[in-house]
């Protein structure tokens, strides 16, 4: 029997703000327990929340990035439940008037594009963190009150791999929008996943389960892979799926049913009386819309069109917004964008990851890279020297022309000088010459290397190759003649 | 997130709501409050006599909107002050009974 999988994701994203959602406490990660707290986020009686303007703005920007309709009238509501991570026994969230409604995220699926619809984006406050000790638990409220966006997808995702692709695409959009750092190690992105399976041909969805609090994309992928198989096997063996909340256990690689919290889903939402509504005018929305950053997908397509680089290059370069920005700055200054792309995709990205550096603070400027490409294209330096110059630029910055002069790297294209190097190499390496003459073609490579060495890497390799070939031909004739 | 369906409440189930709110009521208290709340609900229901088809539900009684603060960090409380309110603490955290999932 063939089964269809249906997945919906709720993604909680920490917004990039300095302070919390409703008070001035720092939202910095990693502070000592209970050092970023105040009467508001601890829920002291009488303390009044006030909305963080920046958090609201960034949520609206996110909505616009994915094509949501922005609710001109939006409000906050109280979501009541009891759990020791909640100082107030309610969480301030949004119920029926979220900031953003609708929208979609495009994902790459089997070489094509699939559009996954988004139901809504609302803004809420994070809760505290529980630490577990031997016989008790502790609560740290530093995280309580940090602004979170909850992005809810429609149940339109049909495989664990699609869910993974959706998360990658969403993260890229959030980074481009500058609304979140999306730092997974710091728990900036956390997912709740709904999943059900049904037999092919059956119209209504199967019973779904929810897997809560997955904090890595790999975790989402693996948990879903497990859960889909578990549900299919349960049904195949005549069992039923219970609507329940499950937990992903990374160590054992299985999902486990959580102890059901009685009535947990009766949250009794009602309008938060301590906060006034958010009213966003058409003009404000248009203003934000007109200053919106480019979507990663559009940038990728534009790079191919505008700079004539391959689809593959464009995908690599746009994966990271700052890398894309760097490429574009350099490409604008160069007549050879493909060469710029090659440098970035190979040397640059390799060195950045080796030395754990960020392209935004790198020493080599986009104009220096463009200059280096020009020096190579004009055959002033050869590709070996170019690598040397790149390494210097990467370490210390500066002007490539200056470095070429200082290091005396200007390529030797004078055939007289090259001939001399070749004659010497032939005289110095009789064994290689003999090998070549006895039919070992590779020996020529060794002689070419010796020539480059004699020229201290400055000889024009194409010219060396051509002249060497001639010379060796002559040697061959001598031998055979 | 829960279903976005509004549940229409004809009658408040006091025992159920008390359970949700972690209130421990005696049977007699439940009966008393049930009677009182039934009266309150009946009173509020009077509003149904009006034609409210084109009236948006009121979420706030004041006509104020958009009260924001700028995204600026301000000092909060010291950890000593915070912990002085806690009935029990462990490693500068509020101690609670062990949480099991």
CSV table of C-alpha atoms in Angstrom, one decimal, chain A residues 98-361:
chain,number,residue,atom,x,y,z
A,98,UNK,CA,-1.8,38.2,13.9
A,99,UNK,CA,0.5,40.8,12.3
A,100,UNK,CA,0.8,38.8,9.0
A,101,UNK,CA,-1.6,36.5,7.2
A,102,UNK,CA,-0.8,34.3,4.2
A,103,UNK,CA,2.3,34.3,2.1
A,104,UNK,CA,4.6,31.5,0.8
A,105,UNK,CA,8.1,30.1,0.6
A,106,UNK,CA,9.5,28.6,-2.6
A,107,UNK,CA,11.6,25.5,-2.1
A,108,UNK,CA,13.8,23.5,-4.5
A,109,UNK,CA,12.4,20.0,-5.0
A,110,UNK,CA,13.8,17.6,-7.5
A,111,UNK,CA,15.1,20.3,-9.8
A,112,UNK,CA,11.8,22.2,-9.7
A,113,UNK,CA,10.3,24.8,-7.5
A,114,UNK,CA,7.5,24.1,-5.1
A,115,UNK,CA,5.5,26.9,-3.4
A,116,UNK,CA,4.7,26.2,0.2
A,117,UNK,CA,1.9,28.4,1.6
A,118,UNK,CA,2.3,30.1,4.9
A,119,UNK,CA,-0.8,30.5,7.1
A,120,UNK,CA,0.3,33.3,9.3
A,121,UNK,CA,3.1,35.0,11.2
A,122,UNK,CA,2.4,36.2,14.7
A,123,UNK,CA,4.6,37.7,17.4
A,124,UNK,CA,4.9,36.4,20.9
A,125,UNK,CA,7.2,36.3,23.9
A,126,UNK,CA,9.6,33.4,24.6
A,127,UNK,CA,9.3,31.6,27.9
A,128,UNK,CA,11.9,30.7,30.5
A,129,UNK,CA,14.4,27.9,30.4
A,130,UNK,CA,14.3,24.8,32.7
A,131,UNK,CA,17.4,23.2,34.0
A,132,UNK,CA,17.2,19.8,35.5
A,133,UNK,CA,19.0,18.9,38.6
A,134,UNK,CA,19.2,15.6,40.6
A,135,UNK,CA,15.9,15.9,42.4
A,136,UNK,CA,14.5,19.2,41.4
A,137,UNK,CA,14.4,21.6,38.4
A,138,UNK,CA,15.4,25.2,38.2
A,139,UNK,CA,14.0,28.0,36.1
A,140,UNK,CA,16.0,30.8,34.5
A,141,UNK,CA,13.9,33.6,33.1
A,142,UNK,CA,16.6,35.4,31.0
A,143,UNK,CA,14.9,34.1,27.9
A,144,UNK,CA,11.4,34.9,29.1
A,145,UNK,CA,10.0,37.8,27.1
A,146,UNK,CA,12.4,37.6,24.2
A,147,UNK,CA,10.5,38.4,21.0
A,148,UNK,CA,9.7,35.3,18.9
A,149,UNK,CA,8.0,35.2,15.5
A,150,UNK,CA,5.9,32.1,15.0
A,151,UNK,CA,5.7,31.2,11.3
A,152,UNK,CA,3.0,28.6,10.6
A,153,UNK,CA,3.0,26.8,7.3
A,154,UNK,CA,0.0,25.2,5.7
A,155,UNK,CA,0.1,21.3,5.7
A,156,UNK,CA,1.4,21.3,2.2
A,157,UNK,CA,4.8,19.7,2.8
A,158,UNK,CA,4.9,16.1,1.5
A,159,UNK,CA,8.2,14.6,2.7
A,160,UNK,CA,10.8,15.1,5.4
A,161,UNK,CA,13.2,16.3,2.7
A,162,UNK,CA,10.7,19.0,1.7
A,163,UNK,CA,10.5,20.1,5.3
A,164,UNK,CA,14.3,20.4,5.4
A,165,UNK,CA,14.3,22.4,2.1
A,166,UNK,CA,11.6,24.6,3.5
A,167,UNK,CA,13.6,25.4,6.6
A,168,UNK,CA,16.7,26.1,4.6
A,169,UNK,CA,14.8,28.5,2.3
A,170,UNK,CA,13.1,30.2,5.2
A,171,UNK,CA,16.3,30.7,7.0
A,172,UNK,CA,17.9,32.2,3.9
A,173,UNK,CA,15.0,34.7,3.6
A,174,UNK,CA,15.2,35.6,7.3
A,175,UNK,CA,18.9,36.3,7.0
A,176,UNK,CA,18.5,38.3,3.8
A,177,UNK,CA,15.7,40.3,5.6
A,178,UNK,CA,18.1,40.9,8.5
A,179,UNK,CA,15.3,40.1,11.0
A,180,UNK,CA,17.1,37.3,12.8
A,181,UNK,CA,20.6,35.9,13.3
A,182,UNK,CA,19.1,32.4,12.8
A,183,UNK,CA,21.8,31.1,15.1
A,184,UNK,CA,20.7,27.5,15.7
A,185,UNK,CA,23.3,26.8,18.4
A,186,UNK,CA,21.8,29.7,20.4
A,187,UNK,CA,18.3,28.3,19.9
A,188,UNK,CA,17.2,31.2,17.5
A,189,UNK,CA,15.1,28.8,15.4
A,190,UNK,CA,13.0,26.1,17.0
A,191,UNK,CA,10.3,24.0,15.3
A,192,UNK,CA,7.2,22.2,16.1
A,193,UNK,CA,6.2,19.7,13.5
A,194,UNK,CA,2.8,18.2,12.6
A,195,UNK,CA,2.8,15.0,10.6
A,196,UNK,CA,0.3,12.5,9.3
A,197,UNK,CA,0.1,9.8,6.7
A,198,UNK,CA,-2.8,8.5,4.6
A,199,UNK,CA,-3.3,5.9,2.0
A,200,UNK,CA,-3.1,7.0,-1.6
A,201,UNK,CA,-6.6,7.7,-2.8
A,202,UNK,CA,-7.9,8.7,0.6
A,203,UNK,CA,-9.1,12.3,0.7
A,204,UNK,CA,-9.1,13.2,4.3
A,205,UNK,CA,-5.9,13.6,6.2
A,206,UNK,CA,-4.8,10.9,8.6
A,207,UNK,CA,-4.6,11.5,12.4
A,208,UNK,CA,-1.6,13.8,13.0
A,209,UNK,CA,1.0,13.8,15.7
A,210,UNK,CA,3.0,16.8,16.8
A,211,UNK,CA,6.7,16.6,17.5
A,212,UNK,CA,7.7,19.5,19.7
A,213,UNK,CA,10.8,21.7,20.2
A,214,UNK,CA,13.2,20.5,17.5
A,215,UNK,CA,16.1,22.9,17.5
A,216,UNK,CA,18.2,21.7,14.5
A,217,UNK,CA,17.1,21.3,10.9
A,218,UNK,CA,18.8,17.8,10.8
A,219,UNK,CA,16.7,17.0,13.9
A,220,UNK,CA,13.5,17.9,12.0
A,221,UNK,CA,14.6,15.8,9.0
A,222,UNK,CA,15.5,12.7,11.1
A,223,UNK,CA,12.5,13.0,13.5
A,224,UNK,CA,10.1,13.2,10.5
A,225,UNK,CA,11.8,10.3,8.7
A,226,UNK,CA,11.3,8.2,11.8
A,227,UNK,CA,7.8,9.4,12.5
A,228,UNK,CA,6.6,8.7,8.9
A,229,UNK,CA,7.8,5.1,9.0
A,230,UNK,CA,6.4,4.6,12.5
A,231,UNK,CA,3.0,5.8,11.4
A,232,UNK,CA,2.9,3.7,8.3
A,233,UNK,CA,4.1,0.6,10.2
A,234,UNK,CA,1.4,1.2,12.9
A,235,UNK,CA,-1.3,1.4,10.3
A,236,UNK,CA,0.0,-1.5,8.3
A,237,UNK,CA,-0.1,-3.7,11.4
A,238,UNK,CA,-3.7,-2.8,12.0
A,239,UNK,CA,-3.1,-0.2,14.7
A,240,UNK,CA,-4.3,3.4,15.1
A,241,UNK,CA,-2.4,6.7,15.3
A,242,UNK,CA,-3.2,8.6,18.5
A,243,UNK,CA,-3.4,12.4,18.2
A,244,UNK,CA,-0.6,13.2,20.6
A,245,UNK,CA,2.5,15.2,21.3
A,246,UNK,CA,5.8,13.4,20.8
A,247,UNK,CA,9.4,14.2,21.6
A,248,UNK,CA,12.4,13.5,19.4
A,249,UNK,CA,15.2,11.7,21.3
A,250,UNK,CA,18.4,12.5,19.5
A,251,UNK,CA,20.5,9.8,21.2
A,252,UNK,CA,18.2,6.9,20.4
A,253,UNK,CA,16.8,8.3,17.2
A,254,UNK,CA,13.2,7.7,18.0
A,255,UNK,CA,10.1,9.8,18.8
A,256,UNK,CA,8.5,9.2,22.2
A,257,UNK,CA,5.0,10.1,23.3
A,258,UNK,CA,5.1,12.8,25.9
A,259,UNK,CA,2.9,12.5,29.0
A,260,UNK,CA,-0.2,14.2,27.8
A,261,UNK,CA,-0.9,17.3,29.7
A,262,UNK,CA,-4.5,17.3,30.6
A,263,UNK,CA,-6.6,19.9,28.7
A,264,UNK,CA,-3.3,21.4,27.5
A,265,UNK,CA,-5.0,22.7,24.4
A,266,UNK,CA,-7.6,24.8,26.1
A,267,UNK,CA,-5.6,28.0,26.2
A,268,UNK,CA,-8.5,30.3,26.8
A,269,UNK,CA,-7.1,33.1,24.7
A,270,UNK,CA,-8.5,36.6,25.4
A,271,UNK,CA,-7.3,40.1,24.4
A,272,UNK,CA,-4.3,41.2,26.5
A,273,UNK,CA,-5.8,44.2,28.4
A,274,UNK,CA,-2.3,45.6,29.2
A,275,UNK,CA,-1.4,46.2,25.6
A,276,UNK,CA,-3.1,48.4,23.0
A,277,UNK,CA,-3.6,47.3,19.4
A,278,UNK,CA,-1.0,47.7,16.7
A,279,UNK,CA,-2.4,49.7,13.8
A,280,UNK,CA,-0.3,49.8,10.7
A,281,UNK,CA,-1.3,52.2,7.9
A,282,UNK,CA,-1.2,51.5,4.2
A,283,UNK,CA,1.5,54.2,3.9
A,284,UNK,CA,3.7,52.5,6.5
A,285,UNK,CA,3.4,49.1,4.8
A,286,UNK,CA,4.2,50.6,1.4
A,287,UNK,CA,7.2,52.4,2.9
A,288,UNK,CA,8.6,49.1,4.3
A,289,UNK,CA,7.7,47.3,1.1
A,290,UNK,CA,9.7,49.8,-1.0
A,291,UNK,CA,12.8,49.3,1.1
A,292,UNK,CA,12.6,45.5,1.2
A,293,UNK,CA,15.8,43.5,0.6
A,294,UNK,CA,16.0,41.4,-2.5
A,295,UNK,CA,14.8,37.8,-2.0
A,296,UNK,CA,17.6,35.2,-2.3
A,297,UNK,CA,15.9,33.4,-5.2
A,298,UNK,CA,15.6,36.7,-7.2
A,299,UNK,CA,19.2,37.5,-6.5
A,300,UNK,CA,20.3,34.1,-7.8
A,301,UNK,CA,18.3,34.5,-11.0
A,302,UNK,CA,19.6,38.1,-11.4
A,303,UNK,CA,23.2,37.0,-11.0
A,304,UNK,CA,22.9,34.6,-13.9
A,305,UNK,CA,21.3,37.2,-16.1
A,306,UNK,CA,23.3,40.2,-15.2
A,307,UNK,CA,26.8,38.7,-14.7
A,308,UNK,CA,26.5,35.7,-17.1
A,309,UNK,CA,27.7,33.2,-14.4
A,310,UNK,CA,26.5,29.6,-14.3
A,311,UNK,CA,23.4,28.7,-12.3
A,312,UNK,CA,25.6,26.7,-10.0
A,313,UNK,CA,27.9,29.6,-9.2
A,314,UNK,CA,24.9,31.8,-8.5
A,315,UNK,CA,23.5,29.3,-6.0
A,316,UNK,CA,26.8,29.0,-4.2
A,317,UNK,CA,27.3,32.8,-4.0
A,318,UNK,CA,23.8,33.7,-2.9
A,319,UNK,CA,23.7,31.0,-0.2
A,320,UNK,CA,25.2,33.6,2.1
A,321,UNK,CA,24.0,37.2,1.8
A,322,UNK,CA,27.3,38.7,2.6
A,323,UNK,CA,29.2,36.5,0.1
A,324,UNK,CA,26.6,37.6,-2.6
A,325,UNK,CA,27.1,41.2,-1.7
A,326,UNK,CA,30.9,40.9,-1.9
A,327,UNK,CA,30.7,39.1,-5.3
A,328,UNK,CA,28.4,41.8,-6.7
A,329,UNK,CA,30.7,44.7,-5.5
A,330,UNK,CA,33.7,43.0,-7.2
A,331,UNK,CA,31.8,41.9,-10.3
A,332,UNK,CA,30.6,45.5,-10.9
A,333,UNK,CA,34.3,46.6,-11.0
A,334,UNK,CA,35.4,43.8,-13.3
A,335,UNK,CA,34.9,42.8,-17.0
A,336,UNK,CA,35.2,39.1,-16.0
A,337,UNK,CA,32.6,38.2,-13.4
A,338,UNK,CA,33.1,34.5,-13.9
A,339,UNK,CA,36.7,34.9,-12.8
A,340,UNK,CA,35.6,36.8,-9.7
A,341,UNK,CA,33.1,34.0,-9.0
A,342,UNK,CA,35.9,31.4,-9.3
A,343,UNK,CA,38.1,33.2,-6.9
A,344,UNK,CA,35.3,33.5,-4.3
A,345,UNK,CA,34.1,29.9,-4.7
A,346,UNK,CA,37.5,28.4,-4.4
A,347,UNK,CA,40.3,30.3,-2.6
A,348,UNK,CA,38.1,32.8,-0.7
A,349,UNK,CA,35.6,30.4,0.8
A,350,UNK,CA,38.3,27.9,1.5
A,351,UNK,CA,40.5,30.4,3.4
A,352,UNK,CA,37.4,31.9,5.2
A,353,UNK,CA,36.4,28.5,6.5
A,354,UNK,CA,40.0,27.5,7.4
A,355,UNK,CA,40.7,30.7,9.3
A,356,UNK,CA,37.1,31.0,10.6
A,357,UNK,CA,36.7,34.5,9.2
A,358,UNK,CA,33.7,36.4,8.0
A,359,UNK,CA,33.7,37.9,4.4
A,360,UNK,CA,32.3,41.1,5.8
A,361,UNK,CA,35.6,41.8,7.7
